[in-house]
mmCIF file of C-alpha atoms in Angstrom:
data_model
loop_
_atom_site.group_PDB
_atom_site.id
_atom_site.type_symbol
_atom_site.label_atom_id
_atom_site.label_comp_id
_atom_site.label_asym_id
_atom_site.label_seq_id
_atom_site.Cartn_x
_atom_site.Cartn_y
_atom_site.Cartn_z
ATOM 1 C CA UNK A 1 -94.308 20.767 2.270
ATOM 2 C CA UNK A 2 -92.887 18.191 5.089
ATOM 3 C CA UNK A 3 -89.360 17.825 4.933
ATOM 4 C CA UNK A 4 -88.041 14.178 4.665
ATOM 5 C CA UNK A 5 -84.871 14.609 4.481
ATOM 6 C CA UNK A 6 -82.335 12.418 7.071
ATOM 7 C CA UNK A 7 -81.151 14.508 10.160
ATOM 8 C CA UNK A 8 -77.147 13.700 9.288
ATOM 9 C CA UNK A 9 -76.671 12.895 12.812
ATOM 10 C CA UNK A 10 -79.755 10.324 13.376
ATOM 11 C CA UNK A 11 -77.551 8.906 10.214
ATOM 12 C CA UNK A 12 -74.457 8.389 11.887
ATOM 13 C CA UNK A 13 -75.744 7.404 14.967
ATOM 14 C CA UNK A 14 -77.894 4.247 13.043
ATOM 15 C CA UNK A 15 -74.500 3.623 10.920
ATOM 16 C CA UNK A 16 -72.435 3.251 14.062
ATOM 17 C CA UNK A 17 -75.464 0.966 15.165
ATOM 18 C CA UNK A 18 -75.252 -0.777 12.595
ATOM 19 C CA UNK A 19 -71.130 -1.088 12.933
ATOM 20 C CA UNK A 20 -71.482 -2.909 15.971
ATOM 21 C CA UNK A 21 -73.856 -5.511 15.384
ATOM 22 C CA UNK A 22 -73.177 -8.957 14.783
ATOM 23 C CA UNK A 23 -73.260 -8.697 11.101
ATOM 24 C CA UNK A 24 -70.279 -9.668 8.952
ATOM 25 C CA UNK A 25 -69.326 -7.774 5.870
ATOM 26 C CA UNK A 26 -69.234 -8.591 2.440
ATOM 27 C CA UNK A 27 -66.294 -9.230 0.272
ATOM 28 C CA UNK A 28 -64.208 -6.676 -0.863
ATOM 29 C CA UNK A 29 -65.116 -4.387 -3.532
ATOM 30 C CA UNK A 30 -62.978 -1.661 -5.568
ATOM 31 C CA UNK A 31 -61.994 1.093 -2.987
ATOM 32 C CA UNK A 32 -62.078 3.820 -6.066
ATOM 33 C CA UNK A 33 -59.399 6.149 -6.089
ATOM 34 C CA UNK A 34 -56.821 7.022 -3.458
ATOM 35 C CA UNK A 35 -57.320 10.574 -3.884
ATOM 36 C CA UNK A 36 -60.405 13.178 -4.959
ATOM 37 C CA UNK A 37 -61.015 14.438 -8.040
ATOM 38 C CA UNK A 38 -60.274 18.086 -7.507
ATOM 39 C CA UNK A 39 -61.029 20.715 -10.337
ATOM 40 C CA UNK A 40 -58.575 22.420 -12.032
ATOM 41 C CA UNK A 41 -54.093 21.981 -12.063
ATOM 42 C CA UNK A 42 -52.227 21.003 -9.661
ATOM 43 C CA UNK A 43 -49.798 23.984 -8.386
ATOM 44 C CA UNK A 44 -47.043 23.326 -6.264
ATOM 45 C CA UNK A 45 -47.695 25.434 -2.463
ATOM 46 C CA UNK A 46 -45.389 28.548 -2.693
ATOM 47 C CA UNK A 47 -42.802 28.677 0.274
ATOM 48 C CA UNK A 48 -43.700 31.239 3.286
ATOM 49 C CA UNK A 49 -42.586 34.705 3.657
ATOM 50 C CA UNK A 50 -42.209 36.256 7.137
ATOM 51 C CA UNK A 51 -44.828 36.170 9.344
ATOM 52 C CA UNK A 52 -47.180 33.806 7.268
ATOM 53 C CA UNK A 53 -48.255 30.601 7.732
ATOM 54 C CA UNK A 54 -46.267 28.237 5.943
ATOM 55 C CA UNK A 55 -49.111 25.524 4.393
ATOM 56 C CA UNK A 56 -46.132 23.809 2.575
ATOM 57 C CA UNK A 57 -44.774 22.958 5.955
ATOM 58 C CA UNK A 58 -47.865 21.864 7.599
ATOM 59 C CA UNK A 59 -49.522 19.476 5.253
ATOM 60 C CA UNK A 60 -46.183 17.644 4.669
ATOM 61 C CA UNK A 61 -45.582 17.197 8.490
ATOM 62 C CA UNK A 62 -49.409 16.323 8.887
ATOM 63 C CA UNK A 63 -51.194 14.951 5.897
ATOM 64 C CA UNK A 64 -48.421 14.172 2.692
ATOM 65 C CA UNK A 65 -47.714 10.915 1.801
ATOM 66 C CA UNK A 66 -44.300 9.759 1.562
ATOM 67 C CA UNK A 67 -44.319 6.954 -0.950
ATOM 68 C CA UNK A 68 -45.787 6.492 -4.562
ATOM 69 C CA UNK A 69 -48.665 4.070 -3.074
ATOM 70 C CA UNK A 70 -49.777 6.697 -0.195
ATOM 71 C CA UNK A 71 -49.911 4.009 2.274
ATOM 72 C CA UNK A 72 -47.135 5.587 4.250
ATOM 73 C CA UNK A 73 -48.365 9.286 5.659
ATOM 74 C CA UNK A 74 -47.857 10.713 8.845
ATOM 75 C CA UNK A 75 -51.341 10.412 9.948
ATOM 76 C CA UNK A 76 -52.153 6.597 10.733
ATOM 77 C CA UNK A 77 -55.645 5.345 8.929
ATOM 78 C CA UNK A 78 -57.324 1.668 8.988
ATOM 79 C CA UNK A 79 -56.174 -0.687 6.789
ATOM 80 C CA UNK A 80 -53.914 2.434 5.058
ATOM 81 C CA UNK A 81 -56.962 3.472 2.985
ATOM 82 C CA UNK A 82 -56.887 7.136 3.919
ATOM 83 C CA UNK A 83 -59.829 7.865 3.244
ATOM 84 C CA UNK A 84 -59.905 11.939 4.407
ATOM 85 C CA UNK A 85 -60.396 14.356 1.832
ATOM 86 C CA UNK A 86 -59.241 17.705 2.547
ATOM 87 C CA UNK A 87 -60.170 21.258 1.279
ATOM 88 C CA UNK A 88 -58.395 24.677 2.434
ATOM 89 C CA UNK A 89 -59.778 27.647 2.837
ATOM 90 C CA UNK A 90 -57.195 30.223 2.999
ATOM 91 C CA UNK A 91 -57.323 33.878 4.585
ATOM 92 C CA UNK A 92 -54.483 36.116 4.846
ATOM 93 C CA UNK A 93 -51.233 35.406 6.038
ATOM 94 C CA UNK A 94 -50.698 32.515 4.324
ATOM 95 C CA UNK A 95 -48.447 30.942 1.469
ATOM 96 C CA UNK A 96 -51.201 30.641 -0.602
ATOM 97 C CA UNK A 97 -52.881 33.266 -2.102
ATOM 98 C CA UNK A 98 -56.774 33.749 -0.629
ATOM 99 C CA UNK A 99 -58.910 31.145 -1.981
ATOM 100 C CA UNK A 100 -60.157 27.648 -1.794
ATOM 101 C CA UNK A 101 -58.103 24.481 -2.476
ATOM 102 C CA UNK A 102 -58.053 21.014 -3.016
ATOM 103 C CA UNK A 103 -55.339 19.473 -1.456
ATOM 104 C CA UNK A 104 -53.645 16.393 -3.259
ATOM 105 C CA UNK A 105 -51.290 14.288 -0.241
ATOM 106 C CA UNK A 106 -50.234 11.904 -3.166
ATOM 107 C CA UNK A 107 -48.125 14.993 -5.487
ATOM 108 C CA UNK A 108 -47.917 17.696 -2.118
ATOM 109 C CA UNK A 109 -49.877 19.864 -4.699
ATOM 110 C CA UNK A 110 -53.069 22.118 -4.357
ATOM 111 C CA UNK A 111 -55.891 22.674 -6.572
ATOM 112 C CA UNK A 112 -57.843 26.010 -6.888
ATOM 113 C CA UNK A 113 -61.484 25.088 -6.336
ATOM 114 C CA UNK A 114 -63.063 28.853 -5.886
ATOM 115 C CA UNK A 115 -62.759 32.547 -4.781
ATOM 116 C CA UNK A 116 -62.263 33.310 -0.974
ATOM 117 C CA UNK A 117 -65.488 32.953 0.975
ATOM 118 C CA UNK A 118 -66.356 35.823 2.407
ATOM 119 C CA UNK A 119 -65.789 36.292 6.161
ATOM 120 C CA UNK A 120 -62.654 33.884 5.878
ATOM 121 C CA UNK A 121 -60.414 34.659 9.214
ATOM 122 C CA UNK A 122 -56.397 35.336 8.696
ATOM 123 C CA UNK A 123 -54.842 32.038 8.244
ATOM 124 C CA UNK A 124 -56.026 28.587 7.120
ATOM 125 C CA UNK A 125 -59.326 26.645 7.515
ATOM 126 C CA UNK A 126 -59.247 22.701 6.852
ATOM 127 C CA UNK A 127 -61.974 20.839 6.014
ATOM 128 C CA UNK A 128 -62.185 17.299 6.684
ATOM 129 C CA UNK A 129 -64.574 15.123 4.581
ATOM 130 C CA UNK A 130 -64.296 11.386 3.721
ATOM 131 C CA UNK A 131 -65.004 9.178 0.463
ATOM 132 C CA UNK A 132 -66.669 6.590 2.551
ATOM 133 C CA UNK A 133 -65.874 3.875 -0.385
ATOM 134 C CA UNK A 134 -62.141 3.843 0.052
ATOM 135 C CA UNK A 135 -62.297 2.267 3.472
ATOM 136 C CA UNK A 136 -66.344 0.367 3.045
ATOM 137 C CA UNK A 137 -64.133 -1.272 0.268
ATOM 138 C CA UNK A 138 -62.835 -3.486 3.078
ATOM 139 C CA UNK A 139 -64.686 -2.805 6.199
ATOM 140 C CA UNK A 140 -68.377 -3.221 4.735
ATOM 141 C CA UNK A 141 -71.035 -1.487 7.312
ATOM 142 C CA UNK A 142 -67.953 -1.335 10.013
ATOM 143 C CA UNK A 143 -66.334 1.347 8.059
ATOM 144 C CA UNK A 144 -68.046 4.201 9.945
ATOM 145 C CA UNK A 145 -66.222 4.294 13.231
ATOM 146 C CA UNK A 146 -62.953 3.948 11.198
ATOM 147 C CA UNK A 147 -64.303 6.745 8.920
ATOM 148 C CA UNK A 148 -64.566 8.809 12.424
ATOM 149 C CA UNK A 149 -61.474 7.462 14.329
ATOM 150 C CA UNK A 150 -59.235 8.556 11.054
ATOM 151 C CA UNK A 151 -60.315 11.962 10.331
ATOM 152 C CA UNK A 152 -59.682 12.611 14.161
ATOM 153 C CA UNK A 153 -55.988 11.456 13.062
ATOM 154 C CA UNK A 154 -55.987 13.596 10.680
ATOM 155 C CA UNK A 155 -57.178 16.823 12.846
ATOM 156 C CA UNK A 156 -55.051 15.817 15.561
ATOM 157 C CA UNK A 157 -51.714 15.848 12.597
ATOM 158 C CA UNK A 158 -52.771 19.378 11.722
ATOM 159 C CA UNK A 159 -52.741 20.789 15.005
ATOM 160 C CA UNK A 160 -49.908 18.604 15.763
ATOM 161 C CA UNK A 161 -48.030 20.192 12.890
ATOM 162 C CA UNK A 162 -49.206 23.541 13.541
ATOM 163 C CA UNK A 163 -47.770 23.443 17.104
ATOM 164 C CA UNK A 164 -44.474 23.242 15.331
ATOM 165 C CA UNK A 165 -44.511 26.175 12.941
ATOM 166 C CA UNK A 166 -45.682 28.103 16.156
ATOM 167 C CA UNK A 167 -49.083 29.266 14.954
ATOM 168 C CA UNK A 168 -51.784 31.255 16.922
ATOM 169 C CA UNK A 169 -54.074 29.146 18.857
ATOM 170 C CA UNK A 170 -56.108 26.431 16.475
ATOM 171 C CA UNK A 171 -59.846 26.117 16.791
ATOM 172 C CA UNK A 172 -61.378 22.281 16.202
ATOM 173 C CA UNK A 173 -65.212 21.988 15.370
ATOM 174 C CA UNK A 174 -66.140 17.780 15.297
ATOM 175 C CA UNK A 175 -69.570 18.008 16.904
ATOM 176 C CA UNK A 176 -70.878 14.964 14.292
ATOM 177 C CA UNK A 177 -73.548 17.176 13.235
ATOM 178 C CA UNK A 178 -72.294 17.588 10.163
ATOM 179 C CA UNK A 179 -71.059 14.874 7.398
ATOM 180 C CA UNK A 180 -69.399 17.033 5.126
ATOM 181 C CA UNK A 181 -67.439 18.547 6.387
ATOM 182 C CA UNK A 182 -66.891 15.917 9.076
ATOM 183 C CA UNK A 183 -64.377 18.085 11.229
ATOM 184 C CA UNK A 184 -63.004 21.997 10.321
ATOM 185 C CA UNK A 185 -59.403 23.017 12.157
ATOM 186 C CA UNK A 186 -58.650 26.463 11.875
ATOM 187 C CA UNK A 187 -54.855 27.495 11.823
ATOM 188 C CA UNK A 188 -54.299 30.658 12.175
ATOM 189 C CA UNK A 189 -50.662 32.779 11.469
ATOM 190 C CA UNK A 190 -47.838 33.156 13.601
ATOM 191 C CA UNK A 191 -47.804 36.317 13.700
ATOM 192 C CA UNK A 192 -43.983 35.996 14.613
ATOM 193 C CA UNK A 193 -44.429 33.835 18.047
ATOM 194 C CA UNK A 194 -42.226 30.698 18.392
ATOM 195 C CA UNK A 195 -43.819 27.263 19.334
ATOM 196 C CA UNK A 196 -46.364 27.637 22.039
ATOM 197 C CA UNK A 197 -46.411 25.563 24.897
ATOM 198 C CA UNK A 198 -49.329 25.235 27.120
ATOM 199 C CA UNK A 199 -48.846 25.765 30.923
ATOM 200 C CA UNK A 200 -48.471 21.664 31.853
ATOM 201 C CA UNK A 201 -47.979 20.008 28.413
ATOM 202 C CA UNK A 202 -44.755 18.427 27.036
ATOM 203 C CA UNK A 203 -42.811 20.489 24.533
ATOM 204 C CA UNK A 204 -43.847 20.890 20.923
ATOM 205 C CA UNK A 205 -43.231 17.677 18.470
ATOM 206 C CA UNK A 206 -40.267 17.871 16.572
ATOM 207 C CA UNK A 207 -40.905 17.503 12.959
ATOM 208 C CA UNK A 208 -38.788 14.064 12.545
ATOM 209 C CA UNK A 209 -41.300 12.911 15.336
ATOM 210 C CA UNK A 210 -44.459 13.799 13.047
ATOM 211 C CA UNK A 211 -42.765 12.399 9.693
ATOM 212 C CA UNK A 212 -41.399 8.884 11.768
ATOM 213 C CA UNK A 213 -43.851 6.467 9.822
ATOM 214 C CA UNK A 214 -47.090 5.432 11.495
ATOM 215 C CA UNK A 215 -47.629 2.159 9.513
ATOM 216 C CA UNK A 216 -45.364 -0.431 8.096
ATOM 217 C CA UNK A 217 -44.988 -2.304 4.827
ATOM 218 C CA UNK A 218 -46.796 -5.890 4.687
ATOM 219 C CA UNK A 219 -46.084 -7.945 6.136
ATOM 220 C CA UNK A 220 -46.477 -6.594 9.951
ATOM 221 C CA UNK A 221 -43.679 -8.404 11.760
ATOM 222 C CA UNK A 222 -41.895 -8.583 15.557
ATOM 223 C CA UNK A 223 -44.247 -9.322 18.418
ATOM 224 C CA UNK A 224 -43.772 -6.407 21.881
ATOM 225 C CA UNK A 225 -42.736 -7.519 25.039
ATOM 226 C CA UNK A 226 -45.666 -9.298 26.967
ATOM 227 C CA UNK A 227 -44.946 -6.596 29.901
ATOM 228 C CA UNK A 228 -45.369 -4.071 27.478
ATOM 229 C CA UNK A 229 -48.684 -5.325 25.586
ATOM 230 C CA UNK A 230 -49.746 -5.312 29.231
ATOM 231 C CA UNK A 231 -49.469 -1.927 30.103
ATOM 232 C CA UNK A 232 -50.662 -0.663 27.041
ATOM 233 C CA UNK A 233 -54.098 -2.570 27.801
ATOM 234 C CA UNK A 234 -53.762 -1.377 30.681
ATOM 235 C CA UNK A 235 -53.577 2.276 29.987
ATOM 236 C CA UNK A 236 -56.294 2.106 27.231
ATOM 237 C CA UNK A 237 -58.270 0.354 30.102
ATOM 238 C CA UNK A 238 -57.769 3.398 32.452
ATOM 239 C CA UNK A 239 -58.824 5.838 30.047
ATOM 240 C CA UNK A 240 -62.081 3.887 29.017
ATOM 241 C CA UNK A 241 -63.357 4.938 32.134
ATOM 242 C CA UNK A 242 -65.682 2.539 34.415
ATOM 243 C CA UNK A 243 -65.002 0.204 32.510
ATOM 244 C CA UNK A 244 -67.437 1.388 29.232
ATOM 245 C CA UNK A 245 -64.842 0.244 27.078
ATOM 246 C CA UNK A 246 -63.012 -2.833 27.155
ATOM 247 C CA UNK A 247 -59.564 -3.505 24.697
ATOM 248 C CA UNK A 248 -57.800 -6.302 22.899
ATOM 249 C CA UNK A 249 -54.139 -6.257 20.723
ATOM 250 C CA UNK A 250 -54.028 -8.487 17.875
ATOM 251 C CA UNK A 251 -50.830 -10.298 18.086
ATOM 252 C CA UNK A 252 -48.682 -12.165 15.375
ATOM 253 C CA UNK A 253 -46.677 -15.321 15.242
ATOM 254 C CA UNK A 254 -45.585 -17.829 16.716
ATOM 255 C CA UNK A 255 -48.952 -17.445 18.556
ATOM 256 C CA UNK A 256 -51.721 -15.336 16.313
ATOM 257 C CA UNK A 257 -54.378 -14.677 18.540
ATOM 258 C CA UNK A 258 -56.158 -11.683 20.419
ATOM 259 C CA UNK A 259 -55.033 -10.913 23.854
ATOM 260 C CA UNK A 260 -56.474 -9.251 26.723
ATOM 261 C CA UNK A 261 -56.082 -8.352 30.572
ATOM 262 C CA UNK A 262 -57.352 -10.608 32.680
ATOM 263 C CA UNK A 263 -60.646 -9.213 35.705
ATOM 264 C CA UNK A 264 -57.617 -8.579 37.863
ATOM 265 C CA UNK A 265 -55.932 -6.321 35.473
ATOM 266 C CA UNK A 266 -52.422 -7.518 35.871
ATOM 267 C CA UNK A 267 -51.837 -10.762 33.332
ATOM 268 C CA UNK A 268 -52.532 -11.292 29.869
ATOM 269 C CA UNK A 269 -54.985 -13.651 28.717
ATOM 270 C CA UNK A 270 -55.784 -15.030 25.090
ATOM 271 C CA UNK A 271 -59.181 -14.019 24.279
ATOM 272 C CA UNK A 272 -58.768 -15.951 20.748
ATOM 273 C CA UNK A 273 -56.596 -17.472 18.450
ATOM 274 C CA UNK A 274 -55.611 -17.303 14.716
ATOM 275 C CA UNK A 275 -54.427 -14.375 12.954
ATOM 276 C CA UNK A 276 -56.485 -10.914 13.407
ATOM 277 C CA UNK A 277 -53.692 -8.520 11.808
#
């Protein structure tokens, strides 16, 4: 019998397609809710003993939110939908007993989903899946790249935070292949080393660096320096490449409007005007 079935990346690649056309969305509709449906009681993450990896630790400094609404995490998301799901599958050397979990950023709590799987390497592996509704709610048909651009938040928090309990070298798989899991991290123990460092990188994050919020409260106020807004168009414009990507920064009051460098790269221009926040 033929197989029918979608390949998940000739999917993706129509859905970002589609993203980018000249289509506008639809009204809003209800974004569902804020956090998956995991099986089973929540249970509060056990602090570490020696030489384990301390998963209490590294989803509050990546993933937790740190108000009731969970619009303020340290991991940035469009619109403050969040809409990354995230399942753990735990090895040895961990705080958790072996297993698989549902993790909960809302409460900081875990729910057991299933047994180990077998094969499971020492440490932690993170899944990273999305409920597309929570951010289509808004976005319409432009939700995909934003589906994409915050799960690679989210990976880059966890290996982020993992650089700061000083565990063994992480492993990231986001090939787009795959739609659930979008992205995997694996984090494995310490094994007793402190932070590493990389030969040329800057040290490790501190972890008041990966809790400082990412978003603000409503409404988004202050405007930057127009030197500033310059050079950070102007980096973003360096590291497009050839210029295969061009960039704009939505500004507020007392001029709303989109700006952007001008072909000589060294003034600002308004590209448009009204609010864009």
């Amino acid at each position: 019998m033929e197989d029918h079935r979608e390949d998940p990346q000739t999917g993706l690649v129509a859905a970002l397609a589609r993203a980018r056309s000249p289509e506008r969305p639809g009204p809003d509709t209800p974004a569902g809710a804020p956090v998956r449906a995991w099986a089973g009681p929540p249970l509060p993450i056990p602090q570490a003993g020696p030489a384990h990896l301390d998963l209490r630790t590294l989803l509050h400094l990546s993933l937790a939110a740190s108000d009731t609404s969970g619009r303020l995490r340290p991991t940035p998301s469009a619109g403050a939908l969040h809409p990354v799901d995230t399942e753990l599958v735990v090895g040895t050397g961990c705080s958790l007993p072996p297993g698989r979990y549902g993790y909960d950023p809302l409460r900081h709590r875990v729910h057991h989903v299933g047994p180990p799987v077998d094969g499971t390497p020492p440490g932690v592996t993170v899944a990273l899946s999305v409920t597309a509704q929570r951010t289509v709610s808004h976005y319409g048909h432009r939700a995909w790249p934003l589906l994409l651009l915050d799960t690679g938040h989210a990976a880059a928090a966890l290996l982020l935070a993992a650089r700061v309990l000083g565990a063994g070298e992480s492993d990231v798989r986001m090939d787009g292949r795959t739609e659930n899991p979008l992205a995997v991290i694996r984090i494995p123990p310490p094994y007793g080393r402190s932070p590493r460092r990389p030969a040329g990188t800057e040290d490790p994050p501190t972890p008041a660096e990966l809790l400082a919020r990412r978003s603000t409260p409503p409404p988004l106020v202050g405007l930057p320096p127009r030197e500033a807004l310059r050079a950070v168009l102007a980096t973003a414009e360096r590291a497009g490449g050839r210029g295969l990507l061009r960039w704009c920064a939505a500004v507020g009051p007392p001029r709303p409007g989109l700006m952007h460098l001008g072909p000589e790269g060294t003034a600002l221009r308004r590209y448009a005007s009204g609010e864009a926040r």
